[in-house]
Amino acid sequence: MRTIKAETIIEAVAKMCVSANRYLPQDVRKRFEECAAAEDSAAAKEVFRQIKENWELAEKSGLPLCQDTGLAVYIVEVGEDVSVDGMTLREAINEGTRKGYDEGFLRKSSCDPLTRKNTGDNTPAIIHFDLVAGDKLKITFMAKGGGSENMSRVTMLTPAQGWAGIKKFVIERVAEAGPNPCPPTMVGIGVGGTFEYSAILAKKSLMRKVGEPSADPEIAKMEAELMEDINKLGIGPMGLGGKTTVFDVKIEMRPCHIASLPLAVNIQCHSSRHEEVEL
Amino acid sequence: MTTYSLTTPLTDEDIVPLKAGDVVKLTGTIYTARDAAHKRLTDLLDQGEELPFDLKGSVIYYVGPSPAPPGRPIGAAGPTTSYRMDAYAPRLYGLGLKASIGKGKRSDEVKQALKDNKAVYFGATGGAGALLSMCIKEATVIAFDELGPEAIRKLAVEEFPLLVINDCHGGELYAVPNLEAAGV
């Protein structure tokens, strides 16, 4: 059994919250350069120019990329041979979130769903734990903004609807969202599992690197096909028309009940902020 | 597409020439208000009380900025999605609001209110929070401090870059999704 001090986790999490909100990941930047070069319209090119100027300014000024610094979402792979000293792992991640959002001048956006009273420290964080073999702890962080999250949907298709039904549902959701979620967006799709698991699969898919297809060649083909079709919608950057409505499509799949075909679509804005740390 | 430089408060003469797709560089005073602040403003109106700022000729920016770091008047300050304010916006336009700034689609009721009141809906680039923050020179909380990021702030802006999304003649800039081309 390997012991990790809670303090180590708190510091690592706080640091990730700050840096992910300030520095747009290289995989996203690279993809945006490609997309900007492919656009013909002046409006689409101008949006990409502003996105680039924004990430340069965030780096220089220390301001976050976007005022919506999100709810803090974590996917945590916990080795079976790891124990945490000082407090529970959940407490340590929440404490790191509090510290990072406070010290980084990040917006606290967590509130009571009905009274709408702000919890004041951006906790509780959304944490998904996965138990894995080994003695390592891997924490992936994502700053998930509300505007794009609001455009996400879960549905239960029938098995007969199959791939055609999945495509139709996803394309219709992106069309319906239009300019609202800050396109170009990344679309995370969870297929299979159960009602709630499909949504977690969709969220996890958004944490994969941009431009990196699924390791399964069949799924990779579906991702490419869907991206091509969605981009024919012509919504374009910020909804002003253009070739890039989505800059990436990710699918995570898992077996489901013989009666079911759960499907979740999680939309991510262009400010796709994520980072990971292994302890 | 024409570029206009406008200064607040806005008048009918400022608004009427604007067409969807025009660029506007806005200078002057604008007020921040998003979900919770709109609810509070509406409650004040229902109770017959005064609003914390004069709506006549005014501009509301749908934004919940991040906290100001040392040496800056405000943190990142890009637009939030506007449709959530649709329930409140027509009433405010009816009382003199001349423009709102946000991102994303508006309801038919809001578009009608723009026509009825010679008003406009501007879009700013979503997610460009650091970039837009640079055009904000001063920021003061003037109401509902307890709402934190949702408090109403009075902002002094210089050449704030905007696009006319919905004009007062029924024009709209957003692309209509081509479902047929996408195979649906």
Short mmCIF file of C-alpha atoms in Angstrom, two decimals:
data_model
loop_
_atom_site.label_atom_id
_atom_site.label_comp_id
_atom_site.label_asym_id
_atom_site.label_seq_id
_atom_site.Cartn_x
_atom_site.Cartn_y
_atom_site.Cartn_z
CA MET A 1 0.00 0.00 0.00
CA ARG A 2 1.34 3.42 -1.00
CA THR A 3 0.34 6.46 1.01
CA ILE A 4 -0.11 9.90 -0.53
CA LYS A 5 -0.34 12.95 1.72
CA ALA A 6 -3.61 14.89 1.37
CA GLU A 7 -1.53 18.08 1.10
CA THR A 8 0.14 16.76 -2.07
CA ILE A 9 -3.28 16.17 -3.66
CA ILE A 10 -4.61 19.58 -2.56
CA GLU A 11 -1.62 21.40 -4.07
CA ALA A 12 -1.73 19.44 -7.34
CA VAL A 13 -5.48 19.99 -7.75
CA ALA A 14 -5.29 23.71 -6.94
CA LYS A 15 -2.47 24.18 -9.44
CA MET A 16 -4.44 22.35 -12.15
CA CYS A 17 -7.55 24.49 -11.59
CA VAL A 18 -5.54 27.67 -12.09
CA SER A 19 -3.39 26.63 -15.04
CA ALA A 20 -6.16 24.86 -16.99
CA ASN A 21 -8.28 28.01 -16.78
CA ARG A 22 -5.42 30.18 -18.06
CA TYR A 23 -3.71 28.12 -20.73
CA LEU A 24 -5.63 26.61 -23.61
CA PRO A 25 -4.21 23.10 -24.20
CA GLN A 26 -1.82 22.67 -27.15
CA ASP A 27 -4.02 20.01 -28.79
CA VAL A 28 -6.92 22.48 -28.94
CA ARG A 29 -4.71 25.32 -30.25
CA LYS A 30 -3.28 23.13 -32.98
CA ARG A 31 -6.75 22.10 -34.13
CA PHE A 32 -7.98 25.72 -34.17
CA GLU A 33 -5.07 26.77 -36.38
CA GLU A 34 -6.08 24.04 -38.86
CA CYS A 35 -9.75 25.05 -38.72
CA ALA A 36 -9.01 28.77 -39.15
CA ALA A 37 -6.91 28.04 -42.23
CA ALA A 38 -9.77 26.05 -43.80
CA GLU A 39 -12.44 28.74 -43.31
CA ASP A 40 -13.41 31.00 -46.25
CA SER A 41 -15.74 33.52 -44.62
CA ALA A 42 -14.45 36.72 -43.03
CA ALA A 43 -16.71 36.30 -39.99
CA ALA A 44 -15.45 32.79 -39.25
CA LYS A 45 -11.83 33.86 -39.65
CA GLU A 46 -12.44 36.84 -37.36
CA VAL A 47 -13.85 34.59 -34.61
CA PHE A 48 -10.77 32.34 -34.81
CA ARG A 49 -8.55 35.44 -34.72
CA GLN A 50 -10.29 36.59 -31.52
CA ILE A 51 -10.04 33.12 -29.97
CA LYS A 52 -6.29 33.14 -30.62
CA GLU A 53 -5.83 36.69 -29.34
CA ASN A 54 -7.80 35.66 -26.26
CA TRP A 55 -5.55 32.72 -25.41
CA GLU A 56 -2.47 34.88 -25.92
CA LEU A 57 -3.92 37.58 -23.65
CA ALA A 58 -4.95 35.08 -20.97
CA GLU A 59 -1.37 33.79 -20.90
CA LYS A 60 0.11 37.28 -20.66
CA SER A 61 -2.39 38.88 -18.27
CA GLY A 62 -3.06 35.98 -15.92
CA LEU A 63 -6.80 36.41 -16.52
CA PRO A 64 -8.77 33.23 -17.12
CA LEU A 65 -9.59 32.39 -20.75
CA CYS A 66 -13.31 32.71 -20.05
CA GLN A 67 -15.25 34.30 -17.21
CA ASP A 68 -17.10 31.01 -16.85
CA THR A 69 -14.37 29.04 -15.15
CA GLY A 70 -16.85 26.25 -14.83
CA LEU A 71 -17.83 23.66 -12.35
CA ALA A 72 -14.73 21.65 -11.48
CA VAL A 73 -15.23 18.16 -12.95
CA TYR A 74 -12.77 15.38 -12.19
CA ILE A 75 -12.25 11.87 -13.47
CA VAL A 76 -10.08 10.16 -10.87
CA GLU A 77 -8.34 6.84 -11.44
CA VAL A 78 -7.55 5.48 -8.01
CA GLY A 79 -5.05 2.64 -7.74
CA GLU A 80 -6.26 -0.16 -5.46
CA ASP A 81 -2.96 0.09 -3.58
CA VAL A 82 -3.21 3.80 -2.77
CA SER A 83 -4.30 5.33 0.51
CA VAL A 84 -4.60 9.01 1.38
CA ASP A 85 -3.19 10.38 4.60
CA GLY A 86 -4.90 13.26 6.41
CA MET A 87 -8.41 13.30 4.94
CA THR A 88 -10.47 11.40 2.40
CA LEU A 89 -9.57 11.66 -1.29
CA ARG A 90 -12.88 13.42 -1.94
CA GLU A 91 -12.19 16.00 0.76
CA ALA A 92 -8.69 16.61 -0.59
CA ILE A 93 -9.99 17.22 -4.13
CA ASN A 94 -12.66 19.59 -2.83
CA GLU A 95 -10.08 21.43 -0.73
CA GLY A 96 -7.78 21.76 -3.76
CA THR A 97 -10.71 23.12 -5.76
CA ARG A 98 -11.48 25.73 -3.08
CA LYS A 99 -7.84 26.80 -2.97
CA GLY A 100 -7.34 26.92 -6.73
CA TYR A 101 -10.53 28.86 -7.47
CA ASP A 102 -9.76 31.31 -4.69
CA GLU A 103 -6.07 31.91 -5.41
CA GLY A 104 -6.50 31.96 -9.18
CA PHE A 105 -9.26 34.62 -9.11
CA LEU A 106 -11.56 32.13 -10.79
CA ARG A 107 -15.33 32.53 -10.76
CA LYS A 108 -17.24 30.41 -8.28
CA SER A 109 -20.28 29.16 -10.16
CA SER A 110 -21.68 26.44 -7.90
CA CYS A 111 -25.09 27.21 -6.40
CA ASP A 112 -28.15 25.62 -4.82
CA PRO A 113 -30.36 24.41 -7.68
CA LEU A 114 -33.52 26.02 -6.33
CA THR A 115 -32.62 28.94 -4.06
CA ARG A 116 -29.72 29.72 -6.46
CA LYS A 117 -27.58 30.70 -3.46
CA ASN A 118 -23.90 30.45 -4.42
CA THR A 119 -21.95 27.94 -2.30
CA GLY A 120 -19.14 30.51 -2.39
CA ASP A 121 -16.16 28.25 -3.12
CA ASN A 122 -17.07 26.30 -6.27
CA THR A 123 -17.59 23.10 -4.29
CA PRO A 124 -18.82 20.46 -4.14
CA ALA A 125 -16.79 19.48 -7.18
CA ILE A 126 -18.17 16.85 -9.54
CA ILE A 127 -15.94 13.81 -9.00
CA HIS A 128 -16.11 10.45 -10.78
CA PHE A 129 -13.93 7.75 -9.23
CA ASP A 130 -12.62 4.75 -11.14
CA LEU A 131 -10.90 2.01 -9.19
CA VAL A 132 -7.91 0.64 -11.15
CA ALA A 133 -5.00 -1.72 -10.51
CA GLY A 134 -1.73 -0.34 -9.14
CA ASP A 135 -0.50 2.30 -6.71
CA LYS A 136 -0.96 5.46 -8.77
CA LEU A 137 -3.50 8.25 -8.60
CA LYS A 138 -4.43 9.96 -11.85
CA ILE A 139 -6.64 13.06 -11.67
CA THR A 140 -8.06 14.60 -14.84
CA PHE A 141 -9.61 18.03 -14.39
CA MET A 142 -12.02 19.84 -16.63
CA ALA A 143 -13.45 23.34 -16.19
CA LYS A 144 -16.98 22.75 -17.50
CA GLY A 145 -18.88 25.88 -18.44
CA GLY A 146 -22.64 26.16 -18.04
CA GLY A 147 -23.52 27.54 -21.47
CA SER A 148 -22.39 24.45 -23.34
CA GLU A 149 -23.43 22.02 -20.59
CA ASN A 150 -26.99 23.37 -20.89
CA MET A 151 -27.09 22.24 -24.53
CA SER A 152 -26.30 18.61 -23.58
CA ARG A 153 -28.92 15.85 -23.64
CA VAL A 154 -29.47 12.21 -22.65
CA THR A 155 -31.97 9.94 -24.36
CA MET A 156 -32.95 6.27 -24.49
CA LEU A 157 -33.18 5.08 -28.09
CA THR A 158 -34.58 1.69 -29.10
CA PRO A 159 -32.13 -0.94 -30.37
CA ALA A 160 -33.79 -0.72 -33.82
CA GLN A 161 -32.73 2.91 -34.17
CA GLY A 162 -29.05 1.90 -34.18
CA TRP A 163 -26.29 4.04 -35.67
CA ALA A 164 -28.70 5.99 -37.91
CA GLY A 165 -30.74 6.95 -34.83
CA ILE A 166 -27.63 7.96 -32.92
CA LYS A 167 -26.44 10.18 -35.77
CA LYS A 168 -29.84 11.82 -36.18
CA PHE A 169 -30.15 12.61 -32.48
CA VAL A 170 -26.63 14.04 -32.21
CA ILE A 171 -26.91 16.20 -35.36
CA GLU A 172 -30.30 17.53 -34.28
CA ARG A 173 -28.96 18.48 -30.85
CA VAL A 174 -26.01 20.39 -32.35
CA ALA A 175 -28.39 22.13 -34.78
CA GLU A 176 -30.80 23.02 -31.99
CA ALA A 177 -27.96 24.39 -29.84
CA GLY A 178 -26.88 26.63 -32.75
CA PRO A 179 -24.82 29.60 -31.57
CA ASN A 180 -25.68 29.13 -27.86
CA PRO A 181 -22.82 26.90 -26.63
CA CYS A 182 -19.97 28.99 -28.15
CA PRO A 183 -19.20 27.03 -31.31
CA PRO A 184 -16.99 25.64 -32.65
CA THR A 185 -17.76 22.99 -30.08
CA MET A 186 -16.44 19.57 -29.28
CA VAL A 187 -19.10 16.88 -29.06
CA GLY A 188 -18.70 14.10 -26.54
CA ILE A 189 -20.95 11.10 -27.10
CA GLY A 190 -21.64 8.25 -24.72
CA VAL A 191 -23.27 5.18 -26.24
CA GLY A 192 -24.43 2.23 -24.17
CA GLY A 193 -24.14 1.37 -20.50
CA THR A 194 -27.19 2.60 -18.61
CA PHE A 195 -29.06 5.90 -18.50
CA GLU A 196 -26.59 7.52 -16.07
CA TYR A 197 -23.50 5.75 -17.37
CA SER A 198 -23.97 7.03 -20.90
CA ALA A 199 -23.66 10.59 -19.58
CA ILE A 200 -20.44 9.77 -17.73
CA LEU A 201 -19.07 8.13 -20.90
CA ALA A 202 -19.88 11.30 -22.85
CA LYS A 203 -18.10 13.43 -20.26
CA LYS A 204 -15.06 11.16 -20.24
CA SER A 205 -14.83 11.30 -24.01
CA LEU A 206 -14.35 15.09 -23.80
CA MET A 207 -11.19 14.54 -21.81
CA ARG A 208 -9.46 12.69 -24.64
CA LYS A 209 -6.93 14.73 -26.61
CA VAL A 210 -8.27 16.71 -29.55
CA GLY A 211 -7.34 15.20 -32.92
CA GLU A 212 -6.74 11.78 -31.38
CA PRO A 213 -9.28 9.27 -32.72
CA SER A 214 -10.68 6.36 -30.73
CA ALA A 215 -8.28 3.42 -30.40
CA ASP A 216 -11.06 1.24 -31.86
CA PRO A 217 -10.94 1.69 -35.66
CA GLU A 218 -14.71 1.15 -36.04
CA ILE A 219 -15.49 3.86 -33.49
CA ALA A 220 -12.83 6.13 -35.02
CA LYS A 221 -14.64 5.79 -38.35
CA MET A 222 -17.95 6.77 -36.73
CA GLU A 223 -16.32 9.82 -35.09
CA ALA A 224 -14.96 11.01 -38.45
CA GLU A 225 -18.27 10.40 -40.25
CA LEU A 226 -20.26 12.26 -37.63
CA MET A 227 -17.86 15.20 -37.60
CA GLU A 228 -18.07 15.54 -41.35
CA ASP A 229 -21.87 15.44 -41.32
CA ILE A 230 -22.25 17.88 -38.42
CA ASN A 231 -19.95 20.37 -40.11
CA LYS A 232 -22.28 20.38 -43.13
CA LEU A 233 -24.83 22.16 -40.90
CA GLY A 234 -22.92 25.39 -41.60
CA ILE A 235 -23.52 26.91 -38.14
CA GLY A 236 -19.87 27.93 -37.99
CA PRO A 237 -17.82 29.75 -35.33
CA MET A 238 -20.14 31.60 -32.90
CA GLY A 239 -23.07 30.71 -35.20
CA LEU A 240 -22.00 33.22 -37.86
CA GLY A 241 -21.76 30.59 -40.61
CA GLY A 242 -18.75 28.58 -41.74
CA LYS A 243 -17.16 25.18 -42.06
CA THR A 244 -16.26 24.60 -38.41
CA THR A 245 -19.34 23.94 -36.31
CA VAL A 246 -17.50 21.27 -34.33
CA PHE A 247 -13.74 20.93 -33.98
CA ASP A 248 -13.83 17.35 -32.73
CA VAL A 249 -16.24 14.49 -32.09
CA LYS A 250 -15.50 11.79 -29.54
CA ILE A 251 -17.44 8.60 -28.91
CA GLU A 252 -17.10 6.27 -25.94
CA MET A 253 -19.02 3.02 -26.16
CA ARG A 254 -19.89 0.25 -23.72
CA PRO A 255 -22.21 -2.76 -23.74
CA CYS A 256 -25.78 -2.12 -22.62
CA HIS A 257 -28.99 -4.02 -21.78
CA ILE A 258 -30.54 -6.03 -24.65
CA ALA A 259 -33.61 -3.80 -24.41
CA SER A 260 -31.76 -0.47 -24.43
CA LEU A 261 -29.66 1.96 -26.43
CA PRO A 262 -28.73 4.77 -24.03
CA LEU A 263 -27.24 7.84 -25.69
CA ALA A 264 -25.74 10.98 -24.18
CA VAL A 265 -24.48 14.09 -25.97
CA ASN A 266 -22.25 16.37 -23.93
CA ILE A 267 -21.32 19.60 -25.67
CA GLN A 268 -18.07 21.42 -24.88
CA CYS A 269 -17.46 25.06 -25.86
CA HIS A 270 -14.39 26.12 -27.84
CA SER A 271 -12.61 26.95 -24.60
CA SER A 272 -11.94 23.27 -23.96
CA ARG A 273 -9.96 23.41 -20.74
CA HIS A 274 -8.59 20.21 -19.31
CA GLU A 275 -5.45 18.98 -17.63
CA GLU A 276 -4.26 15.85 -15.85
CA VAL A 277 -1.81 14.96 -13.15
CA GLU A 278 -0.44 11.61 -11.99
CA LEU A 279 0.66 11.24 -8.40
CA MET B 1 -21.60 45.55 -43.25
CA THR B 2 -20.91 48.96 -41.71
CA THR B 3 -18.88 49.82 -38.63
CA TYR B 4 -20.38 52.30 -36.16
CA SER B 5 -18.87 53.97 -33.11
CA LEU B 6 -21.62 54.58 -30.57
CA THR B 7 -21.67 56.21 -27.15
CA THR B 8 -24.16 55.51 -24.37
CA PRO B 9 -26.93 56.36 -23.61
CA LEU B 10 -28.30 55.10 -26.94
CA THR B 11 -31.11 56.87 -28.79
CA ASP B 12 -33.52 55.94 -31.59
CA GLU B 13 -31.15 57.75 -33.97
CA ASP B 14 -28.34 55.40 -32.93
CA ILE B 15 -30.43 52.24 -33.23
CA VAL B 16 -32.51 52.66 -36.39
CA PRO B 17 -29.60 52.63 -38.90
CA LEU B 18 -28.15 49.40 -37.44
CA LYS B 19 -28.59 46.24 -39.51
CA ALA B 20 -27.82 42.64 -38.57
CA GLY B 21 -24.15 42.04 -39.40
CA ASP B 22 -22.97 45.58 -38.65
CA VAL B 23 -20.04 46.05 -36.30
CA VAL B 24 -20.42 48.43 -33.36
CA LYS B 25 -17.64 49.79 -31.14
CA LEU B 26 -19.42 50.86 -27.97
CA THR B 27 -18.08 53.44 -25.53
CA GLY B 28 -19.62 54.68 -22.30
CA THR B 29 -21.54 53.14 -19.42
CA ILE B 30 -23.11 49.69 -19.53
CA TYR B 31 -24.64 47.57 -16.76
CA THR B 32 -24.08 43.90 -16.06
CA ALA B 33 -27.03 41.67 -15.21
CA ARG B 34 -27.60 37.96 -15.68
CA ASP B 35 -30.04 35.35 -14.38
CA ALA B 36 -30.43 36.18 -10.67
CA ALA B 37 -30.13 39.96 -11.22
CA HIS B 38 -32.90 39.88 -13.84
CA LYS B 39 -35.14 38.07 -11.37
CA ARG B 40 -34.42 40.76 -8.75
CA LEU B 41 -35.02 43.62 -11.21
CA THR B 42 -38.37 42.10 -12.14
CA ASP B 43 -39.30 41.69 -8.48
CA LEU B 44 -38.53 45.40 -7.89
CA LEU B 45 -40.74 46.36 -10.83
CA ASP B 46 -43.56 44.15 -9.50
CA GLN B 47 -43.31 45.92 -6.15
CA GLY B 48 -43.37 49.34 -7.82
CA GLU B 49 -39.88 50.19 -6.61
CA GLU B 50 -37.07 52.06 -8.35
CA LEU B 51 -34.45 50.14 -10.26
CA PRO B 52 -30.77 50.57 -9.32
CA PHE B 53 -30.08 52.30 -12.65
CA ASP B 54 -32.02 54.27 -15.23
CA LEU B 55 -33.19 52.00 -18.06
CA LYS B 56 -33.74 54.86 -20.53
CA GLY B 57 -31.23 54.51 -23.36
CA SER B 58 -29.34 51.92 -21.35
CA VAL B 59 -27.36 48.83 -22.33
CA ILE B 60 -27.36 45.58 -20.31
CA TYR B 61 -24.45 43.17 -20.68
CA TYR B 62 -25.29 39.56 -19.81
CA VAL B 63 -22.11 38.67 -17.97
CA GLY B 64 -20.90 37.22 -14.69
CA PRO B 65 -17.26 38.28 -14.58
CA SER B 66 -14.53 36.37 -12.79
CA PRO B 67 -13.04 38.17 -9.75
CA ALA B 68 -10.68 41.08 -10.48
CA PRO B 69 -7.04 40.18 -9.89
CA PRO B 70 -4.80 42.86 -8.33
CA GLY B 71 -4.28 45.83 -10.64
CA ARG B 72 -7.29 45.11 -12.86
CA PRO B 73 -10.80 46.62 -12.61
CA ILE B 74 -12.45 43.30 -13.49
CA GLY B 75 -11.58 39.69 -14.32
CA ALA B 76 -12.47 37.85 -17.52
CA ALA B 77 -15.76 39.22 -18.84
CA GLY B 78 -17.22 37.53 -21.92
CA PRO B 79 -20.94 37.21 -22.64
CA THR B 80 -23.17 34.51 -21.19
CA THR B 81 -25.90 32.73 -23.19
CA SER B 82 -28.81 35.13 -23.65
CA TYR B 83 -31.90 32.90 -23.96
CA ARG B 84 -32.09 32.54 -20.19
CA MET B 85 -32.88 36.27 -19.97
CA ASP B 86 -35.65 36.05 -22.60
CA ALA B 87 -38.33 35.73 -19.91
CA TYR B 88 -37.41 39.18 -18.56
CA ALA B 89 -36.01 41.09 -21.54
CA PRO B 90 -39.21 42.26 -23.32
CA ARG B 91 -40.41 44.05 -20.18
CA LEU B 92 -37.07 45.84 -19.78
CA TYR B 93 -37.02 46.84 -23.45
CA GLY B 94 -40.52 48.22 -22.96
CA LEU B 95 -39.20 50.44 -20.16
CA GLY B 96 -36.42 52.05 -22.19
CA LEU B 97 -33.61 49.50 -22.47
CA LYS B 98 -32.01 50.11 -25.86
CA ALA B 99 -29.62 47.18 -26.16
CA SER B 100 -28.59 43.92 -24.59
CA ILE B 101 -25.28 42.19 -25.14
CA GLY B 102 -24.90 38.42 -25.01
CA LYS B 103 -24.44 35.39 -27.21
CA GLY B 104 -26.86 32.93 -28.77
CA LYS B 105 -30.41 32.95 -30.04
CA ARG B 106 -33.31 35.09 -28.73
CA SER B 107 -37.01 34.23 -28.52
CA ASP B 108 -39.66 35.58 -30.87
CA GLU B 109 -40.96 37.72 -27.98
CA VAL B 110 -37.58 39.43 -27.63
CA LYS B 111 -37.32 39.98 -31.39
CA GLN B 112 -40.79 41.56 -31.35
CA ALA B 113 -39.76 43.78 -28.42
CA LEU B 114 -36.78 45.01 -30.46
CA LYS B 115 -39.15 46.05 -33.26
CA ASP B 116 -41.70 47.63 -30.92
CA ASN B 117 -39.14 49.68 -29.00
CA LYS B 118 -36.49 50.51 -31.62
CA ALA B 119 -33.92 48.44 -29.77
CA VAL B 120 -31.16 46.01 -30.63
CA TYR B 121 -29.48 42.76 -29.56
CA PHE B 122 -25.70 42.70 -29.80
CA GLY B 123 -23.46 39.65 -29.79
CA ALA B 124 -19.97 39.61 -28.32
CA THR B 125 -17.57 36.72 -28.87
CA GLY B 126 -18.33 34.01 -26.33
CA GLY B 127 -15.33 32.62 -24.50
CA ALA B 128 -13.18 35.65 -25.31
CA GLY B 129 -13.33 36.72 -21.67
CA ALA B 130 -9.73 37.94 -21.32
CA LEU B 131 -9.87 39.85 -24.62
CA LEU B 132 -13.15 41.65 -23.83
CA SER B 133 -11.96 42.46 -20.31
CA MET B 134 -9.33 44.75 -21.84
CA CYS B 135 -12.09 47.11 -23.10
CA ILE B 136 -13.48 47.53 -19.58
CA LYS B 137 -11.81 50.44 -17.82
CA GLU B 138 -13.83 50.64 -14.61
CA ALA B 139 -16.23 48.37 -12.76
CA THR B 140 -18.33 49.15 -9.66
CA VAL B 141 -20.96 46.97 -8.01
CA ILE B 142 -24.12 49.09 -7.74
CA ALA B 143 -26.69 46.52 -6.60
CA PHE B 144 -27.19 43.01 -5.21
CA ASP B 145 -23.61 42.66 -3.98
CA GLU B 146 -24.61 39.42 -2.26
CA LEU B 147 -25.12 37.79 -5.67
CA GLY B 148 -21.34 37.75 -6.19
CA PRO B 149 -20.60 37.22 -9.89
CA GLU B 150 -24.28 37.93 -10.60
CA ALA B 151 -24.32 41.36 -8.89
CA ILE B 152 -25.16 44.39 -11.01
CA ARG B 153 -22.03 46.28 -12.01
CA LYS B 154 -21.67 49.63 -13.69
CA LEU B 155 -18.93 49.32 -16.31
CA ALA B 156 -17.05 52.02 -18.19
CA VAL B 157 -16.19 50.55 -21.59
CA GLU B 158 -14.10 51.83 -24.48
CA GLU B 159 -14.60 50.59 -28.02
CA PHE B 160 -16.26 47.39 -26.85
CA PRO B 161 -16.45 45.20 -30.01
CA LEU B 162 -19.98 44.07 -30.87
CA LEU B 163 -21.90 42.56 -33.76
CA VAL B 164 -25.54 43.41 -34.44
CA ILE B 165 -27.28 40.03 -34.19
CA ASN B 166 -30.93 41.17 -34.17
CA ASP B 167 -31.78 44.65 -35.43
CA CYS B 168 -35.03 46.60 -34.94
CA HIS B 169 -36.24 45.77 -38.47
CA GLY B 170 -36.51 41.99 -37.97
CA GLY B 171 -33.05 41.20 -39.35
CA GLU B 172 -30.99 38.37 -37.83
CA LEU B 173 -27.38 37.42 -38.39
CA TYR B 174 -27.16 33.79 -37.20
CA ALA B 175 -26.76 31.04 -39.78
CA VAL B 176 -29.74 28.69 -40.16
CA PRO B 177 -28.54 25.09 -39.67
CA ASN B 178 -28.75 23.09 -42.92
CA LEU B 179 -30.18 19.80 -41.65
CA GLU B 180 -30.65 18.44 -45.14
CA ALA B 181 -26.97 18.85 -46.02
CA ALA B 182 -26.10 17.04 -42.79
CA GLY B 183 -28.29 14.10 -43.87
CA VAL B 184 -31.11 14.55 -41.34
#
